[in-house]
Structure formats: structure tokens, C-alpha cells
CSV table of C-alpha atoms in Angstrom, one decimal:
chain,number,residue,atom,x,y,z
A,1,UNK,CA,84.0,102.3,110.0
A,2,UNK,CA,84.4,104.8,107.3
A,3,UNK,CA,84.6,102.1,104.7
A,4,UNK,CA,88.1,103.1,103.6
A,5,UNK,CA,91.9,102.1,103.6
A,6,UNK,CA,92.0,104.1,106.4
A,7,UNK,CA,90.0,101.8,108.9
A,8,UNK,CA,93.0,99.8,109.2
A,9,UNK,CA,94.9,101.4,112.2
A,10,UNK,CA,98.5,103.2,110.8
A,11,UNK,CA,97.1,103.5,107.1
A,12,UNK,CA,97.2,107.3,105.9
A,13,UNK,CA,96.0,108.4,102.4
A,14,UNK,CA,97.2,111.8,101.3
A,15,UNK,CA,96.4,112.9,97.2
A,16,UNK,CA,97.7,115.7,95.6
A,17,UNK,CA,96.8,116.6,91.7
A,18,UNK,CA,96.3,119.2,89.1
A,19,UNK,CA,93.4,119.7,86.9
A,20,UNK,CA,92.3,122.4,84.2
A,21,UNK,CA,94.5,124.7,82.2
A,22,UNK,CA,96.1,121.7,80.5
A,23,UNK,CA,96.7,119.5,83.3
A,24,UNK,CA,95.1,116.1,84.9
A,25,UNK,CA,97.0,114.4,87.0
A,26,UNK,CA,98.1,113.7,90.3
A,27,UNK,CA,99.7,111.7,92.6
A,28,UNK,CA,98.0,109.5,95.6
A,29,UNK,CA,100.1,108.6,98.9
A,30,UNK,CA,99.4,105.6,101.5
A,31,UNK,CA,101.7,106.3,104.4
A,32,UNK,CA,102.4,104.1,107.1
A,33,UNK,CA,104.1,105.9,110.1
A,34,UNK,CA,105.2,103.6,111.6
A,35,UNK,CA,105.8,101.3,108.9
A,36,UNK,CA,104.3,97.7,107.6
A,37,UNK,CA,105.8,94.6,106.3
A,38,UNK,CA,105.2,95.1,102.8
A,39,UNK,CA,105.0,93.1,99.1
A,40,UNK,CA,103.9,93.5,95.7
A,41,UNK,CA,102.1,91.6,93.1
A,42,UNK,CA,102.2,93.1,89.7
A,43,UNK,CA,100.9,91.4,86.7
A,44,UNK,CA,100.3,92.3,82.8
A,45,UNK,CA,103.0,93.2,80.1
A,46,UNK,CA,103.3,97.0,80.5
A,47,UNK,CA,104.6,98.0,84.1
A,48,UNK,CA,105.9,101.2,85.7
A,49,UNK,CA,107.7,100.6,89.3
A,50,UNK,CA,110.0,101.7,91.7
A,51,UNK,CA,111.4,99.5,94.7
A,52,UNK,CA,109.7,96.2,93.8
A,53,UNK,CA,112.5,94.4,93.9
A,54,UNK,CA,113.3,94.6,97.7
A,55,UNK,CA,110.2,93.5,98.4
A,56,UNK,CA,110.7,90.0,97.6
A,57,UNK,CA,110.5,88.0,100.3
A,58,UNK,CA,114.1,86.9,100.2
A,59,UNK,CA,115.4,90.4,100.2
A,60,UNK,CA,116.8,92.2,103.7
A,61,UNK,CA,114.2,94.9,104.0
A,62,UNK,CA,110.9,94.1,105.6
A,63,UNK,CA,109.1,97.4,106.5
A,64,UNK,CA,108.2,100.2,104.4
A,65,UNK,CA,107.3,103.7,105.3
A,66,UNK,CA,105.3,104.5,102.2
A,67,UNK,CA,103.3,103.6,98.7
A,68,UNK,CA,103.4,106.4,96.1
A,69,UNK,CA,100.8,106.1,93.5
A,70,UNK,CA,101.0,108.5,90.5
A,71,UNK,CA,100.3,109.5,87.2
A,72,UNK,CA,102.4,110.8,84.5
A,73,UNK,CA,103.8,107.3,83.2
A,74,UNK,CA,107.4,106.2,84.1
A,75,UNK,CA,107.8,110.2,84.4
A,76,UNK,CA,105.8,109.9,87.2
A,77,UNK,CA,108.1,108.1,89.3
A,78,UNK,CA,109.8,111.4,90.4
A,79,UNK,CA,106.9,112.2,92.9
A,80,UNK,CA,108.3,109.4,94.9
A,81,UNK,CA,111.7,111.4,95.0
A,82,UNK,CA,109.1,114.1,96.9
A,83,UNK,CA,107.7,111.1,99.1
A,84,UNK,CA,111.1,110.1,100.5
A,85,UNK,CA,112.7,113.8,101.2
A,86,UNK,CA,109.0,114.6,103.6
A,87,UNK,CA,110.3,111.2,105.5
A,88,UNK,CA,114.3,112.2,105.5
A,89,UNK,CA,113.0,115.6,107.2
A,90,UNK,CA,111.3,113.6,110.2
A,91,UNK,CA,113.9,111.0,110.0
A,92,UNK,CA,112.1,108.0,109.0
A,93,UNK,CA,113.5,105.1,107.3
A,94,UNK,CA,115.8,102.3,107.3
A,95,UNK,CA,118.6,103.2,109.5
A,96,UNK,CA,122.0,103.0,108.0
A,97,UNK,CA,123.8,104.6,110.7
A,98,UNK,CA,124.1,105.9,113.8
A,99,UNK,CA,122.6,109.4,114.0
A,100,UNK,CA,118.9,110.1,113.9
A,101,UNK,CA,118.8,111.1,110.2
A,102,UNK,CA,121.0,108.9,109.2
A,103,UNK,CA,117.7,106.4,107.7
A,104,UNK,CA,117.0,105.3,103.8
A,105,UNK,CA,113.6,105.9,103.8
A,106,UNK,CA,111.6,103.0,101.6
A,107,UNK,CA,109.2,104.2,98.9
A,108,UNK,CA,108.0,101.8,96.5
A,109,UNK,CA,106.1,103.4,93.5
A,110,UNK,CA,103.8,102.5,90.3
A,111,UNK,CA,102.9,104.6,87.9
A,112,UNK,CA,99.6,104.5,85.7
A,113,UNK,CA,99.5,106.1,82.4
A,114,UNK,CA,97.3,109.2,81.8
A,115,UNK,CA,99.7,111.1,79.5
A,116,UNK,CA,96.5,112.1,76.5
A,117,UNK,CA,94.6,113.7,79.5
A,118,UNK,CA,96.9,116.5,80.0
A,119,UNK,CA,99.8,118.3,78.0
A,120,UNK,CA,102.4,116.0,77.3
A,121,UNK,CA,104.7,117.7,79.2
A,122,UNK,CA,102.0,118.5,82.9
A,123,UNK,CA,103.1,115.2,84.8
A,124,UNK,CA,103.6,114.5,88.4
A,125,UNK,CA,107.1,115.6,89.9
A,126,UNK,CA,108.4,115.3,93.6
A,127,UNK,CA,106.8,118.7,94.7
A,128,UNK,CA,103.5,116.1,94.4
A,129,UNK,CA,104.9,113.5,96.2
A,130,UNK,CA,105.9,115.8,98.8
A,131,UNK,CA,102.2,117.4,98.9
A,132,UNK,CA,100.5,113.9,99.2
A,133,UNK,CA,102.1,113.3,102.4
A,134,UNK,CA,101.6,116.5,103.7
A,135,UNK,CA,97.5,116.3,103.2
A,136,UNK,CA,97.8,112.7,104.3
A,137,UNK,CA,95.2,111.6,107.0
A,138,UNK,CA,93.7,108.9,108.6
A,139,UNK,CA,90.0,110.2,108.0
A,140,UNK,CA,87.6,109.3,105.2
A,141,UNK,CA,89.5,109.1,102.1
A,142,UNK,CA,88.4,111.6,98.9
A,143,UNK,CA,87.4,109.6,95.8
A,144,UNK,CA,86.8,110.0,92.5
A,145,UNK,CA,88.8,112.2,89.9
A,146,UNK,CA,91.3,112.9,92.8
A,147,UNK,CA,95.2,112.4,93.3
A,148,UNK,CA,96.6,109.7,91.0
A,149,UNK,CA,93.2,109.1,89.4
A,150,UNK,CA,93.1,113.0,88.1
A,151,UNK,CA,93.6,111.3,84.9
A,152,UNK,CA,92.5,108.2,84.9
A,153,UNK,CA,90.4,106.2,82.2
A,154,UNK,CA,88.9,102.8,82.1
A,155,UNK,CA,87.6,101.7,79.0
A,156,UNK,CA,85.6,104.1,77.4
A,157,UNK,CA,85.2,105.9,80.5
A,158,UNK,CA,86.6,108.2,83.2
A,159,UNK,CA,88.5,106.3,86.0
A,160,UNK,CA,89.4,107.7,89.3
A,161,UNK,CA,90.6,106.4,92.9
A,162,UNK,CA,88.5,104.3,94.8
A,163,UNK,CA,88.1,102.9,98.4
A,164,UNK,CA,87.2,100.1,100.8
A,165,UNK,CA,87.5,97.9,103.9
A,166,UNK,CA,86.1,94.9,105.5
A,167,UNK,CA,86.0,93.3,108.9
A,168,UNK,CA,87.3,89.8,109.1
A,169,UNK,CA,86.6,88.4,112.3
A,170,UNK,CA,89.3,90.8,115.0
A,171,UNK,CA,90.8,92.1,111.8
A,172,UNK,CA,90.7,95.1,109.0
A,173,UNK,CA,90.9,94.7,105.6
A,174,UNK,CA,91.2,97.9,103.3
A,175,UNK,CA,92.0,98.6,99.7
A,176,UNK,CA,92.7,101.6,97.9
A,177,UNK,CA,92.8,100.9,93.9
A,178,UNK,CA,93.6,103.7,91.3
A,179,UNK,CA,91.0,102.6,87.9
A,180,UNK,CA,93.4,103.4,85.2
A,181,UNK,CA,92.6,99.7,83.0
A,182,UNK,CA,92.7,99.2,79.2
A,183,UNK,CA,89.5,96.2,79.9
A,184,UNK,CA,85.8,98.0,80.5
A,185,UNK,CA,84.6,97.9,84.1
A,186,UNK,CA,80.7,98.0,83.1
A,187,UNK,CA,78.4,96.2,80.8
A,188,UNK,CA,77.0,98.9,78.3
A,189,UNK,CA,74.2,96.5,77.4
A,190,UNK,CA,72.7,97.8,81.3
A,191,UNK,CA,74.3,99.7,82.8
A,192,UNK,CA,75.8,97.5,85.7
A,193,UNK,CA,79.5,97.2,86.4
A,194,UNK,CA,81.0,93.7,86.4
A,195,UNK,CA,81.9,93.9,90.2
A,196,UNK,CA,78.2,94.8,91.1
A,197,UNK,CA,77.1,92.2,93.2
A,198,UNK,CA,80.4,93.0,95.8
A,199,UNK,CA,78.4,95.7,97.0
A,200,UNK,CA,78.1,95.8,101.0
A,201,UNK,CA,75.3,97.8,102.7
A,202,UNK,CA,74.3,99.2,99.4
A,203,UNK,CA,77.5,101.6,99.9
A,204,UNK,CA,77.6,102.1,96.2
A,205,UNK,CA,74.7,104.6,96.2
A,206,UNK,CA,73.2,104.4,92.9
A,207,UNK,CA,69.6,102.7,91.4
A,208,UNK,CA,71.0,100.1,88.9
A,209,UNK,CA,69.2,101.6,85.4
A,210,UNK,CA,69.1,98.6,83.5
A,211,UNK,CA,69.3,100.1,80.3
A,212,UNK,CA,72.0,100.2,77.7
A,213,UNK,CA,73.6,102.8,76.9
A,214,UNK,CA,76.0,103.7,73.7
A,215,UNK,CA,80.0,103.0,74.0
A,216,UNK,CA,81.8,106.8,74.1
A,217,UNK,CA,84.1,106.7,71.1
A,218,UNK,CA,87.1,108.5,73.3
A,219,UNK,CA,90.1,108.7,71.9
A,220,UNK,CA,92.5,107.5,74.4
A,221,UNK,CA,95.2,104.9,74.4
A,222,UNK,CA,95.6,100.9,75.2
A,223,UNK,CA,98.8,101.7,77.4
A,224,UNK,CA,96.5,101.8,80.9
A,225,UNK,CA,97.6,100.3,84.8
A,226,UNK,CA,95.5,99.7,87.7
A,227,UNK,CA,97.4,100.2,90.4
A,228,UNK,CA,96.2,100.0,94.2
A,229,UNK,CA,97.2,99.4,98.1
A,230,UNK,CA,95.8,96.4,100.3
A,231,UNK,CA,96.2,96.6,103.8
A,232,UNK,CA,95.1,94.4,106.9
A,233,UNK,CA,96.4,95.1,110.9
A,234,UNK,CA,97.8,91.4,110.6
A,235,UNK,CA,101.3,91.0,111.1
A,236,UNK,CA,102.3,89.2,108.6
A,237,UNK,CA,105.3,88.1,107.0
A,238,UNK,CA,107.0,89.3,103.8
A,239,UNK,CA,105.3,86.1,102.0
A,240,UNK,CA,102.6,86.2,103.5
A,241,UNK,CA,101.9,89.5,102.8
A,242,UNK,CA,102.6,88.7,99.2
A,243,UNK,CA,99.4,86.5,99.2
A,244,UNK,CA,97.5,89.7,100.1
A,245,UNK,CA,98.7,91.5,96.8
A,246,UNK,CA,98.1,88.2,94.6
A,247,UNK,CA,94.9,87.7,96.1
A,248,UNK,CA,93.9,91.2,95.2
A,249,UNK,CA,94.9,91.0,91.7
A,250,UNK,CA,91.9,88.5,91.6
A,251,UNK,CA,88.8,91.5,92.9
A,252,UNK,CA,91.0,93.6,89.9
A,253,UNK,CA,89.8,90.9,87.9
A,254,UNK,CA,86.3,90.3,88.7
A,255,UNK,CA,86.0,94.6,88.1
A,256,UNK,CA,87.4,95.1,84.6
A,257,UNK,CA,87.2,92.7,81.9
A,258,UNK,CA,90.4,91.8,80.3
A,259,UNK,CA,92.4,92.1,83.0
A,260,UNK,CA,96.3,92.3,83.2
A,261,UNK,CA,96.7,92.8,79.5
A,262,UNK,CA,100.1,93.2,77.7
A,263,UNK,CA,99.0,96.5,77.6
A,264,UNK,CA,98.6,96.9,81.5
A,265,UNK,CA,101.6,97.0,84.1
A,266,UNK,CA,98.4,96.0,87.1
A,267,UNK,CA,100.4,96.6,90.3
A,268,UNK,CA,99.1,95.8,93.6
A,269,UNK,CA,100.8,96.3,96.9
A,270,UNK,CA,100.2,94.8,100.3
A,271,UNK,CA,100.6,96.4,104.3
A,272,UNK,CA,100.4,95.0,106.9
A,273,UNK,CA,100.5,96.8,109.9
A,274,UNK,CA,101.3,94.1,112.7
A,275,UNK,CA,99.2,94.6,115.1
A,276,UNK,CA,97.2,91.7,115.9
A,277,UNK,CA,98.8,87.6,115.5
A,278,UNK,CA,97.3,85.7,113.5
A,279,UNK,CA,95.9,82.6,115.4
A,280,UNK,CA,98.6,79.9,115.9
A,281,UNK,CA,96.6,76.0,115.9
A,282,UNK,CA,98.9,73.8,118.5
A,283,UNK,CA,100.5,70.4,117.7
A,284,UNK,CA,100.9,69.1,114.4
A,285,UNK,CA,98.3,71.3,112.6
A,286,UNK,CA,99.4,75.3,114.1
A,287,UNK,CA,101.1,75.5,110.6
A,288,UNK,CA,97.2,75.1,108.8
A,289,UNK,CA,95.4,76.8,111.2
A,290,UNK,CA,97.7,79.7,110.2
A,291,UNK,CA,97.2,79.5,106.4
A,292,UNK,CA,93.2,79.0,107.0
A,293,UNK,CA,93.3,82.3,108.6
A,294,UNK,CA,95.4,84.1,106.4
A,295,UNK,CA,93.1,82.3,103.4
A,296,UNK,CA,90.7,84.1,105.0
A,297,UNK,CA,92.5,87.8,105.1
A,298,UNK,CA,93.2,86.7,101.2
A,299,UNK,CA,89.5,86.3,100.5
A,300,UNK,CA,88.4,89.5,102.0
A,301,UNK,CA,91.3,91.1,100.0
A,302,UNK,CA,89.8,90.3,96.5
A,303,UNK,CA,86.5,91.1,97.7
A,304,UNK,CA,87.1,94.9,98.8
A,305,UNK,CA,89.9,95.3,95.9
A,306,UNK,CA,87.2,94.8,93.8
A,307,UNK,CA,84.6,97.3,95.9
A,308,UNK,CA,87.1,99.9,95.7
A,309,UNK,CA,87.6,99.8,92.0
A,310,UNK,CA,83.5,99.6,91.6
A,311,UNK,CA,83.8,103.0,93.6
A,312,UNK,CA,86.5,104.4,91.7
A,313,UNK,CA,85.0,103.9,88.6
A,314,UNK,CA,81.3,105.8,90.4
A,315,UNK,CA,82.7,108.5,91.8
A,316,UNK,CA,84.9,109.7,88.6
A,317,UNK,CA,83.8,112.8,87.4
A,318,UNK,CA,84.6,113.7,84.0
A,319,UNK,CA,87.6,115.5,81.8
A,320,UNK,CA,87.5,117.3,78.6
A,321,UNK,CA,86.9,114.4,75.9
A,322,UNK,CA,86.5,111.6,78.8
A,323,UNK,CA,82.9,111.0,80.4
A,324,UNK,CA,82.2,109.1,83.4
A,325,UNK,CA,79.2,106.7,84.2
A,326,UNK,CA,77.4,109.8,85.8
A,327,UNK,CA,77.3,111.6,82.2
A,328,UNK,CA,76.1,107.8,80.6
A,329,UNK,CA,73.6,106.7,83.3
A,330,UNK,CA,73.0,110.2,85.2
A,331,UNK,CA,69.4,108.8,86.8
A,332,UNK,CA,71.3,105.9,88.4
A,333,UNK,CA,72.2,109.0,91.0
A,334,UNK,CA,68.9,110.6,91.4
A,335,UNK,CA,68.0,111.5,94.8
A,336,UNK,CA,71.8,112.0,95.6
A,337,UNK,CA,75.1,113.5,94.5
């Protein structure tokens, strides 16, 4: 396992961004070939979406082709224009008639806001939606200050894209979160961030320092969104699949403290891929023995949610006025990158 998103079979990450000469920003594409049942959680006061609403579960369409994360605020939402014209040129989508290209393809989007970290005016527009998908791969995913985390902050420090997965009995859970909240995600008294003790296999790579360190005074803003991807090779209905965002809103949660502010438009979506039934019980009880199991899927979905947004927040490198926990607790990498 590569410990990513991307361990879930049909998941593809693809991140595009621009950073220096004014700009930091990006945009961050989970692509689904051949499509997942999808749903959406999204909590907190301040939100920026796109094509939430059909994902209700008593709305027609079931399967989407792609999430588009990005930057740039409510401007932002113009990368997913770039997302759905790559899909229209390989015919992908709904179908809506009877000719090949003849397909809506279905793009839900959130945006996070990182407008102070560039010029006003250097945002994400479809030409980085289109780009996402085009480096899109099902390989280890690239972290840190990277596609929709270019410009990321959380708290008083640098925020980036993070990543995940877990093995549930036969199944895959992954989670992709972009760390973009107004709430810290570390204790400055030492050092540790709140989600800590999720770590698996010590996969976050660092010595604990156990030492406090002084709070940056950055100027930034309070007008800040998590936003993030769970996915799990389940097939899984539209409602169902809803539990995986909601339960995944609880690791956002455990990692930054507040969470889901009025401040915050904290957005999680849920894939699932369909490829392996959830266990059926027999007689009387095959309803529970469903639920159990997908109680289970939900479990491991806060858990790595919160993983990925411990990861996010390590491998952040910094911007101009913006450190990351490298620059505040460097010796917590020594001995490696």
C-alpha cells in the first residue's frame, strides 16, 4: 500500500498549482474513471461549492466522474469548468442522449480560501482544472504545499494537502484532506499535533520535540475551509455513502481545534467505487449486519481523515509571511527530509 487515496482501486489524484512571482495556489483533482456513487457532508458557516445539491440521496444522479478541489475562494470554482471539458473530450459523463458525446459530465467542487497568499487577482481558473486531470495518476500521491494546498494556512501555520488509507478487513479506505482551517492543528505548548496518536506504522516520520514553541503572529484571515475526498472500494449507496463524509468530518475534528467554525465552509466528499458487497446477514438481522459493517468503513473513515490532515499539515513547506511546523520544530525532522 502506498498509504494514499490512491490504494483504493479507480481513485486518481492529479494537482496542478502556481507558486512564486505573486502566486500560491492551485487546484487538486480526485478522478474516478469509471465513476463512484458519491455524497457530501459539509459543515461550518462559510462554504464554497459546486454540485452538492445532486448529491442528496433523493436526487437522480448516483455516479460521479470527478472531485475538484481548489483554491482561489468562490473564484475558484472555474477550475471545475476545466475538470468537466478534459471529461466531455473522452466522452465521459451522464448520458443525456444518444451519441457518444452526448454525456453531462458530473463535477462537484469546494473551494478553500487562500486569497492573502497570492495577488488578489492569481486564482485558479479552468486551465487548472483541466491540468489536474491531465497529471492525474493512480501512484503515490504528492503532498505538502502542492495543488489546492499551494496556499493553504492552518492556524498560525502553513497548510498543505495531505493523504491516507487503511485496510478494513477485504476493503480500502483512503482520504485525501486539503488543511486550509481557521482552528490550530498543533499544541504550541509541545510541539505535537492534536491528531498525533492516529499515527500508523510511525508513517508520520518525525521525533515528537516536546518543547513549546512561540505562536507566528501571521497575518492571515479567519475565512479558512478544510476540504477533502474519502473513498472506500464498497459499493455503497447514495446514503450510505453520505455516512462516509459525516463520519469523516469527525477525524477533521479530532485534527484541528475549533472545527467547522462560522468562519469555515468544512466540505468533505465521499466515493465509493463499488467493487466489493458489503456483507448481507440472512433472516431477520441482514439489515444490521449491513450497518455494522458499514459502521465499520465509517470508523476507519474518521480515523485516516484525520491521518491525512496530520500529514498535510507535516509536509507543508512554507510561503513568504507563512511558516510551517518544519521552520517551528525543524529537529523533529532530523535524520530525514
Amino acid at each position: 500500500m502506498l498509504n494514499a487515496i490512491t490504494d483504493v482501486g479507480g481513485v486518481l489524484v492529479g494537482h496542478h498549482h502556481r507558486l512564486g512571482d505573486g502566486w500560491a495556489t492551485g487546484t487538486t483533482v480526485v478522478l474516478v474513471p469509471d465513476g463512484a456513487t458519491g455524497a457530501v457532508d459539509q459543515r461550518g458557516g462559510a462554504p464554497g461549492t459546486r454540485e452538492t445539491n445532486l448529491l442528496e440521496p433523493e436526487n437522480l444522479v448516483r455516479r460521479v466522474n470527478a472531485v475538484c478541489l481548489s483554491g482561489g475562494s468562490a473564484y475558484g470554482l472555474a477550475a471545475a469548468d476545466g475538470v468537466m471539458r478534459w471529461h466531455a473530450e473522452r466522452h465521459r459523463g451522464l448520458p443525456v442522449g444518444t451519441e457518444p458525446h452526448q454525456v453531462v459530465p458530473i463535477v462537484p467542487a469546494a473551494v478553500l480560501f487562500d486569497l492573502p497568499r497570492g495577488g488578489w487577482g492569481n486564482r485558479p481558473d479552468a486551465e487548472f482544472g483541466y491540468a489536474a486531470c491531465t497529471a492525474a495518476a493512480d501512484g503515490a500521491v504528492e503532498q505538502g504545499t502542492v495543488g489546492a494546498g499551494a496556499g493553504a494556512q492552518v492556524g498560525s501555520l502553513k497548510g498543505g494537502v495531505g493523504t491516507a488509507a487503511e485496510r478494513v478487513n477485504e476493503f480500502t479506505v483512503g482520504a485525501l484532506a486539503v488543511v486550509n482551517a481557521a482552528g490550530e492543528a498543533v499544541r504550541f505548548t509541545d510541539g505535537r499535533p492534536f491528531a498525533a496518536d492516529h499515527e500508523v506504522d510511525g508513517e508520520f516520520g518525525v521525533a515528537w520535540p516536546d518543547r513549546p514553541a512561540e505562536r507566528p503572529d501571521t497575518t492571515g484571515t479567519v475565512l479558512n475551509t478544510t476540504i477533502g475526498v474519502v473513498a472506500v472500494d464498497a459499493d455503497l449507496s447514495k446514503a450510505e455513502c453520505r455516512r462516509l463524509a459525516v463520519a469523516a468530518q469527525d477525524g477533521l475534528a479530532r485534527a484541528v481545534r475549533p472545527a467547522h467554525s462560522m468562519f469555515d465552509g468544512d466540505t468533505v466528499f465521499a466515493l465509493a467505487t463499488g467493487h466489493r458487497e458489503l456483507p448481507e446477514g440472512r433472516g431477520p438481522f441482514g439489515e444490521v449486519a449491513r450497518a455494522a459493517a458499514l459502521d465499520t468503513l465509517c470508523a476507519a473513515a474518521a480515523r485516516t481523515f484525520a491521518r491525512a490532515m496530520v500529514r498535510g499539515l507535516l509536509t507543508a513547506r512554507a510561503v513568504p509571511g507563512l511558516p510551517a511546523y518544519r521552520d517551528l520544530w525543524p529537529e523533529a525532522f532530523a535524520g530525514g527530509d
